Tab-separated table of C-alpha atoms and ligand atoms in Angstrom:
chain	number	residue	atom	x	y	z
T	1	UNK	CA	107.314	113.970	91.085
T	2	UNK	CA	110.917	115.186	91.295
T	3	UNK	CA	110.969	115.297	95.074
T	4	UNK	CA	109.309	111.876	95.249
T	5	UNK	CA	112.077	110.445	93.070
T	6	UNK	CA	114.739	112.016	95.280
T	7	UNK	CA	113.153	110.691	98.441
T	8	UNK	CA	112.867	107.267	96.879
T	9	UNK	CA	116.595	107.315	96.251
T	10	UNK	CA	117.409	108.212	99.875
T	11	UNK	CA	115.828	104.954	101.004
T	12	UNK	CA	117.375	103.059	98.155
T	13	UNK	CA	120.962	104.104	98.745
T	14	UNK	CA	120.945	101.737	101.702
T	15	UNK	CA	118.296	99.290	100.555
T	16	UNK	CA	118.101	98.824	96.788
T	17	UNK	CA	115.092	96.527	97.134
T	18	UNK	CA	112.946	98.988	99.143
T	19	UNK	CA	111.177	101.837	97.335
T	20	UNK	CA	109.364	104.721	98.911
T	21	UNK	CA	106.191	106.091	97.344
T	22	UNK	CA	104.825	109.318	98.768
T	23	UNK	CA	101.025	109.564	98.461
T	24	UNK	CA	98.953	112.673	99.231
T	25	UNK	CA	96.367	112.541	102.029
T	26	UNK	CA	93.619	115.045	102.904
T	27	UNK	CA	94.752	114.996	106.555
T	28	UNK	CA	96.825	117.445	108.642
T	29	UNK	CA	99.663	114.940	108.803
T	30	UNK	CA	100.370	115.491	105.087
T	31	UNK	CA	101.607	112.826	102.680
T	32	UNK	CA	101.867	109.179	103.695
T	33	UNK	CA	104.757	106.906	102.734
T	34	UNK	CA	104.041	103.516	101.213
T	35	UNK	CA	106.952	101.119	100.698
T	36	UNK	CA	107.392	98.579	97.953
T	37	UNK	CA	109.655	95.723	99.049
T	38	UNK	CA	110.952	93.410	96.343
T	39	UNK	CA	111.386	90.159	98.227
T	40	UNK	CA	110.366	86.560	97.567
T	41	UNK	CA	106.916	88.096	97.396
T	42	UNK	CA	106.342	91.535	95.914
T	43	UNK	CA	105.103	93.360	99.006
T	44	UNK	CA	103.487	96.725	99.613
T	45	UNK	CA	103.818	98.046	103.142
T	46	UNK	CA	100.655	100.158	103.566
T	47	UNK	CA	98.571	101.424	100.662
T	48	UNK	CA	97.389	104.971	101.424
T	49	UNK	CA	93.916	106.488	101.875
T	50	UNK	CA	90.944	105.849	99.590
T	51	UNK	CA	91.156	108.982	97.424
T	52	UNK	CA	91.602	109.466	93.689
T	53	UNK	CA	94.793	111.461	94.280
T	54	UNK	CA	96.394	108.759	96.424
T	55	UNK	CA	95.403	106.065	93.933
T	56	UNK	CA	96.943	108.009	91.034
T	57	UNK	CA	100.150	108.613	93.015
T	58	UNK	CA	100.323	104.917	93.936
T	59	UNK	CA	99.833	103.614	90.395
T	60	UNK	CA	102.142	106.257	88.881
T	61	UNK	CA	104.803	105.583	91.508
T	62	UNK	CA	104.664	101.823	90.933
T	63	UNK	CA	104.799	102.436	87.190
T	64	UNK	CA	108.034	104.428	87.590
T	65	UNK	CA	109.558	101.455	89.411
T	66	UNK	CA	108.367	99.156	86.630
T	67	UNK	CA	105.720	97.364	88.695
T	68	UNK	CA	101.950	97.260	88.194
T	69	UNK	CA	99.288	96.962	90.903
T	70	UNK	CA	98.285	93.597	89.388
T	71	UNK	CA	101.697	92.186	90.331
T	72	UNK	CA	101.480	93.008	94.063
T	73	UNK	CA	101.403	89.683	95.932
T	74	UNK	CA	100.850	90.874	99.474
T	75	UNK	CA	100.053	94.008	101.446
T	76	UNK	CA	101.415	94.361	104.956
T	77	UNK	CA	99.660	96.978	107.099
T	78	UNK	CA	101.661	98.807	109.757
T	79	UNK	CA	98.348	99.692	111.454
T	80	UNK	CA	94.671	100.251	110.821
T	81	UNK	CA	94.512	104.054	110.370
T	82	UNK	CA	92.827	105.101	107.111
T	83	UNK	CA	95.789	107.130	105.806
T	84	UNK	CA	97.659	103.779	105.692
T	85	UNK	CA	95.022	101.218	104.759
T	86	UNK	CA	92.140	102.939	102.889
T	87	UNK	CA	93.081	101.645	99.423
T	88	UNK	CA	93.522	98.059	100.622
T	89	UNK	CA	90.386	96.596	99.053
T	90	UNK	CA	91.032	98.305	95.724
T	91	UNK	CA	94.565	96.888	95.585
T	92	UNK	CA	93.313	93.429	96.612
T	93	UNK	CA	90.574	93.375	93.965
T	94	UNK	CA	93.009	94.194	91.173
T	95	UNK	CA	95.955	92.087	92.333
T	96	UNK	CA	94.471	89.282	94.444
T	97	UNK	CA	97.105	90.211	97.056
T	98	UNK	CA	96.852	88.755	100.551
T	99	UNK	CA	96.749	91.080	103.574
T	100	UNK	CA	99.149	90.665	106.498
T	101	UNK	CA	98.481	92.633	109.687
T	102	UNK	CA	98.193	92.471	113.447
T	103	UNK	CA	94.963	90.722	114.515
T	104	UNK	CA	93.756	93.830	116.375
T	105	UNK	CA	93.510	95.657	113.020
T	106	UNK	CA	90.808	93.219	111.863
T	107	UNK	CA	87.596	94.843	113.201
T	108	UNK	CA	88.617	98.223	111.750
T	109	UNK	CA	89.643	96.744	108.384
T	110	UNK	CA	86.490	94.605	108.169
T	111	UNK	CA	84.314	97.486	109.453
T	112	UNK	CA	82.815	94.929	111.840
T	113	UNK	CA	79.436	96.362	112.877
T	114	UNK	CA	79.278	94.637	116.229
T	115	UNK	CA	82.727	95.988	117.100
T	116	UNK	CA	81.762	99.486	115.957
T	117	UNK	CA	78.747	99.428	118.319
T	118	UNK	CA	81.045	98.377	121.144
T	119	UNK	CA	83.544	101.074	120.076
T	120	UNK	CA	80.833	103.762	120.261
T	121	UNK	CA	79.584	102.594	123.676
T	122	UNK	CA	83.151	102.635	124.971
T	123	UNK	CA	83.829	106.190	123.762
T	124	UNK	CA	80.434	107.512	124.908
T	125	UNK	CA	81.243	106.293	128.416
T	126	UNK	CA	84.880	107.468	128.283
T	127	UNK	CA	83.942	110.959	127.085
T	128	UNK	CA	81.194	111.225	129.694
T	129	UNK	CA	83.655	110.247	132.456
T	130	UNK	CA	86.152	112.755	131.059
T	131	UNK	CA	83.625	115.599	131.366
T	132	UNK	CA	83.185	116.136	127.608
T	133	UNK	CA	80.044	118.277	127.097
T	134	UNK	CA	77.071	116.561	125.449
T	135	UNK	CA	77.224	118.880	122.406
T	136	UNK	CA	80.720	117.569	121.624
T	137	UNK	CA	79.643	113.911	121.454
T	138	UNK	CA	79.271	114.214	117.661
T	139	UNK	CA	83.003	113.394	117.476
T	140	UNK	CA	82.051	109.725	117.854
T	141	UNK	CA	79.994	109.919	114.663
T	142	UNK	CA	82.820	111.826	112.957
T	143	UNK	CA	85.080	108.788	113.413
T	144	UNK	CA	82.676	106.694	111.319
T	145	UNK	CA	82.405	109.386	108.660
T	146	UNK	CA	86.194	109.366	108.447
T	147	UNK	CA	86.605	105.619	107.994
T	148	UNK	CA	83.601	105.309	105.671
T	149	UNK	CA	84.916	108.099	103.458
T	150	UNK	CA	88.582	107.160	103.292
T	151	UNK	CA	88.460	103.357	103.452
T	152	UNK	CA	86.188	100.481	102.482
T	153	UNK	CA	85.607	97.129	104.106
T	154	UNK	CA	88.331	94.603	103.391
T	155	UNK	CA	89.954	91.689	105.159
T	156	UNK	CA	93.131	90.323	106.702
T	157	UNK	CA	94.413	86.898	105.621
T	158	UNK	CA	97.507	86.467	107.791
T	159	UNK	CA	97.839	87.597	111.401
T	160	UNK	CA	101.330	88.727	112.385
T	161	UNK	CA	102.860	88.674	115.846
T	162	UNK	CA	105.959	90.031	117.569
T	163	UNK	CA	109.313	88.627	116.389
T	164	UNK	CA	107.934	86.350	113.708
T	165	UNK	CA	109.542	86.317	110.266
T	166	UNK	CA	107.428	88.065	107.643
T	167	UNK	CA	105.974	85.462	105.244
T	168	UNK	CA	107.397	86.148	101.774
T	169	UNK	CA	110.135	88.413	103.192
T	170	UNK	CA	112.423	86.007	105.091
T	171	UNK	CA	114.987	88.681	105.998
T	172	UNK	CA	112.380	90.793	107.754
T	173	UNK	CA	111.133	90.382	111.285
T	174	UNK	CA	107.889	91.709	112.766
T	175	UNK	CA	108.089	94.005	115.793
T	176	UNK	CA	104.922	94.691	117.733
T	177	UNK	CA	105.133	98.395	118.572
T	178	UNK	CA	101.790	99.377	120.156
T	179	UNK	CA	100.877	102.793	121.517
T	180	UNK	CA	100.054	104.970	118.523
T	181	UNK	CA	97.648	102.179	117.633
T	182	UNK	CA	96.922	98.801	119.223
T	183	UNK	CA	97.529	97.137	115.852
T	184	UNK	CA	100.858	98.852	115.176
T	185	UNK	CA	103.644	96.774	113.671
T	186	UNK	CA	107.135	97.772	112.593
T	187	UNK	CA	109.500	95.686	110.467
T	188	UNK	CA	113.201	95.118	111.037
T	189	UNK	CA	115.928	93.673	108.851
T	190	UNK	CA	119.099	92.864	110.784
T	191	UNK	CA	121.352	92.467	107.716
T	192	UNK	CA	121.320	96.211	106.993
T	193	UNK	CA	119.741	97.376	110.293
T	194	UNK	CA	116.792	98.838	108.432
T	195	UNK	CA	113.448	99.457	110.104
T	196	UNK	CA	110.116	100.268	108.511
T	197	UNK	CA	108.541	102.161	111.359
T	198	UNK	CA	105.030	103.225	110.273
T	199	UNK	CA	103.754	105.912	112.647
T	200	UNK	CA	105.809	104.628	115.587
T	201	UNK	CA	108.805	106.854	114.851
T	202	UNK	CA	108.386	109.967	112.691
T	203	UNK	CA	111.085	112.586	112.205
T	204	UNK	CA	109.109	115.834	111.926
T	205	UNK	CA	106.128	115.198	114.236
T	206	UNK	CA	105.623	113.381	117.508
T	207	UNK	CA	103.212	110.481	117.191
T	208	UNK	CA	100.072	110.368	119.313
T	209	UNK	CA	99.129	107.485	121.563
T	210	UNK	CA	95.444	107.219	120.676
T	211	UNK	CA	93.065	105.834	123.277
T	212	UNK	CA	91.398	102.660	122.011
T	213	UNK	CA	88.790	100.305	123.472
T	214	UNK	CA	89.903	97.240	125.502
T	215	UNK	CA	91.473	94.495	123.396
T	216	UNK	CA	89.141	91.798	124.691
T	217	UNK	CA	85.990	93.985	124.593
T	218	UNK	CA	85.626	93.753	128.355
T	219	UNK	CA	88.168	94.681	130.998
T	220	UNK	CA	90.002	97.987	131.025
T	221	UNK	CA	91.322	100.076	128.149
T	222	UNK	CA	95.030	99.731	127.313
T	223	UNK	CA	97.302	102.430	128.776
T	224	UNK	CA	98.362	103.638	125.363
T	225	UNK	CA	100.900	106.300	126.335
T	226	UNK	CA	102.639	103.877	128.696
T	227	UNK	CA	102.713	101.311	125.873
T	228	UNK	CA	104.007	103.884	123.432
T	229	UNK	CA	106.839	104.998	125.707
T	230	UNK	CA	107.810	101.362	126.352
T	231	UNK	CA	107.757	100.459	122.657
T	232	UNK	CA	109.921	103.522	121.929
T	233	UNK	CA	112.415	102.382	124.591
T	234	UNK	CA	112.494	98.946	122.961
T	235	UNK	CA	113.503	100.538	119.657
T	236	UNK	CA	116.040	102.850	121.313
T	237	UNK	CA	117.859	99.724	122.500
T	238	UNK	CA	117.993	98.289	118.991
T	239	UNK	CA	120.796	98.645	116.488
T	240	UNK	CA	119.098	100.625	113.729
T	241	UNK	CA	120.802	102.432	110.874
T	242	UNK	CA	117.729	103.979	109.327
T	243	UNK	CA	113.998	104.110	110.071
T	244	UNK	CA	111.686	104.449	107.080
T	245	UNK	CA	108.630	106.185	108.523
T	246	UNK	CA	104.975	106.333	107.571
T	247	UNK	CA	105.300	110.084	107.098
T	248	UNK	CA	108.242	112.314	106.201
T	249	UNK	CA	111.928	111.664	105.777
T	250	UNK	CA	113.918	108.647	106.978
T	251	UNK	CA	115.212	108.833	110.555
T	252	UNK	CA	118.994	108.395	110.754
T	253	UNK	CA	119.447	109.134	114.459
T	254	UNK	CA	116.627	107.098	115.979
T	255	UNK	CA	118.089	106.983	119.495
T	256	UNK	CA	118.473	110.760	119.790
T	257	UNK	CA	115.011	111.293	118.369
T	258	UNK	CA	113.428	108.775	120.768
T	259	UNK	CA	115.104	110.290	123.826
T	260	UNK	CA	114.040	113.787	122.723
T	261	UNK	CA	110.452	112.562	122.291
T	262	UNK	CA	110.426	110.842	125.703
T	263	UNK	CA	111.843	113.947	127.364
T	264	UNK	CA	109.314	116.311	125.730
T	265	UNK	CA	106.536	113.899	126.589
T	266	UNK	CA	107.515	113.807	130.238
T	267	UNK	CA	107.661	117.615	130.327
T	268	UNK	CA	103.986	117.590	129.345
T	269	UNK	CA	103.212	115.119	132.149
T	270	UNK	CA	104.889	117.562	134.505
T	271	UNK	CA	102.901	120.496	133.102
T	272	UNK	CA	99.662	118.575	133.650
T	273	UNK	CA	100.611	117.787	137.235
T	274	UNK	CA	101.310	121.471	137.877
T	275	UNK	CA	97.905	122.367	136.423
T	276	UNK	CA	96.275	120.079	138.956
T	277	UNK	CA	98.001	122.086	141.708
T	278	UNK	CA	95.440	124.813	140.986
T	279	UNK	CA	92.524	122.593	141.997
T	280	UNK	CA	90.742	119.463	140.784
T	281	UNK	CA	89.850	119.168	137.123
T	282	UNK	CA	88.249	116.811	134.630
T	283	UNK	CA	90.231	115.324	131.750
T	284	UNK	CA	88.292	117.597	129.377
T	285	UNK	CA	89.220	120.717	131.379
T	286	UNK	CA	92.858	119.631	131.430
T	287	UNK	CA	92.764	119.084	127.668
T	288	UNK	CA	91.471	122.627	127.122
T	289	UNK	CA	94.310	123.973	129.278
T	290	UNK	CA	97.031	121.827	127.691
T	291	UNK	CA	95.921	122.387	124.079
T	292	UNK	CA	94.015	125.705	124.061
T	293	UNK	CA	94.214	126.225	120.294
T	294	UNK	CA	93.838	122.594	119.225
T	295	UNK	CA	91.403	120.834	121.548
T	296	UNK	CA	88.154	121.964	119.909
T	297	UNK	CA	89.216	120.837	116.449
T	298	UNK	CA	91.155	117.718	117.458
T	299	UNK	CA	89.359	116.461	120.545
T	300	UNK	CA	89.962	112.670	120.197
T	301	UNK	CA	93.669	113.276	119.640
T	302	UNK	CA	94.197	115.852	122.413
T	303	UNK	CA	91.995	114.040	124.944
T	304	UNK	CA	93.974	110.846	124.248
T	305	UNK	CA	97.147	112.740	125.080
T	306	UNK	CA	95.700	114.119	128.320
T	307	UNK	CA	94.386	110.734	129.456
T	308	UNK	CA	97.789	109.241	128.654
T	309	UNK	CA	99.522	111.660	131.023
T	310	UNK	CA	96.882	111.020	133.698
T	311	UNK	CA	97.584	107.273	133.285
T	312	UNK	CA	101.314	107.884	133.811
T	313	UNK	CA	100.690	109.947	136.946
T	314	UNK	CA	98.191	107.357	138.213
T	315	UNK	CA	100.759	104.554	137.880
T	316	UNK	CA	103.221	106.703	139.841
T	317	UNK	CA	100.582	107.442	142.513
T	318	UNK	CA	100.969	111.157	141.836
T	319	UNK	CA	97.321	111.884	141.159
T	320	UNK	CA	94.076	111.305	143.058
T	321	UNK	CA	90.715	110.719	141.450
T	322	UNK	CA	87.176	111.284	142.707
T	323	UNK	CA	83.946	110.298	140.970
T	324	UNK	CA	80.808	112.383	141.128
T	325	UNK	CA	77.772	111.937	138.907
T	326	UNK	CA	79.698	109.640	136.565
T	327	UNK	CA	82.442	112.237	135.979
T	328	UNK	CA	86.042	111.764	137.137
T	329	UNK	CA	87.798	114.682	138.896
T	330	UNK	CA	91.578	114.615	139.244
T	331	UNK	CA	93.707	116.345	141.862
T	332	UNK	CA	97.205	116.232	143.340
P	1	ZN	ZN1	98.494	106.327	112.398
P	2	ZN	ZN1	99.771	107.931	109.651
């Protein structure tokens, strides 16, 4: 708990009303940061995954600050990933807290069955088009195992949108920062130029722009990497002293970090384009080449990255695509 206390103080030196609680997760990303904001309403930003360890760390951490779960008045979710929202229903049951989130988080938080069917049809088709072998299609089922294990059905009471003031926290403004997730929100307080950045900006790892189904359940899927790059640019233009992230240490040099991320990201786009110089390939084949040690274990993540770079090259008319037997083949 010593390091947790120290980290809590780092955030508090600049914002005495914002406390960081570091909760363990069973995922590769490591611990997740949950923030307690003492405003007009006692607010938790994110809650952590549904595990006994995370729950103990949350209750112990709140206890050290002198707050109990029962007193939490609202939970604001940065996005719908289970490492951030899994304990939501447990916190709500004990405290009666309201949930504030982006509307696109709702079907994941509610575990809406009709949406999940649509979600599976979308990914079955996407993976087929990408040339993913049939024996790898189990990754669609793995998604459901993940959310059913580390979260439980809950609900959202208040939908938040870009630039609105956070109810119960009048100094804080909502920023819609999609890309990593379609439901991703960040929070900004102009008085001390503090940002709570969720998984949008993380110091020690680059965030992934996960492919998600179309927002309106028809139409085309959002171009998540393009969104992510644009939302990063938006933040680079902002006057920010400190970003409190969903994982790891606070970011004190957000502009430098963002430009480094954008540069590295574009280098990967370039690498992909060079790979296509060797002959046409499917998105799955490109993923295996780009992430030889990671793609088998982390296929949704790495395939999202590959498709993101293909999207960028497509917008720039630097890639051609041909369809044969329902599979898309890319070339330059
Ligand atoms: Zn996330
Ligand atoms: Zn996360």
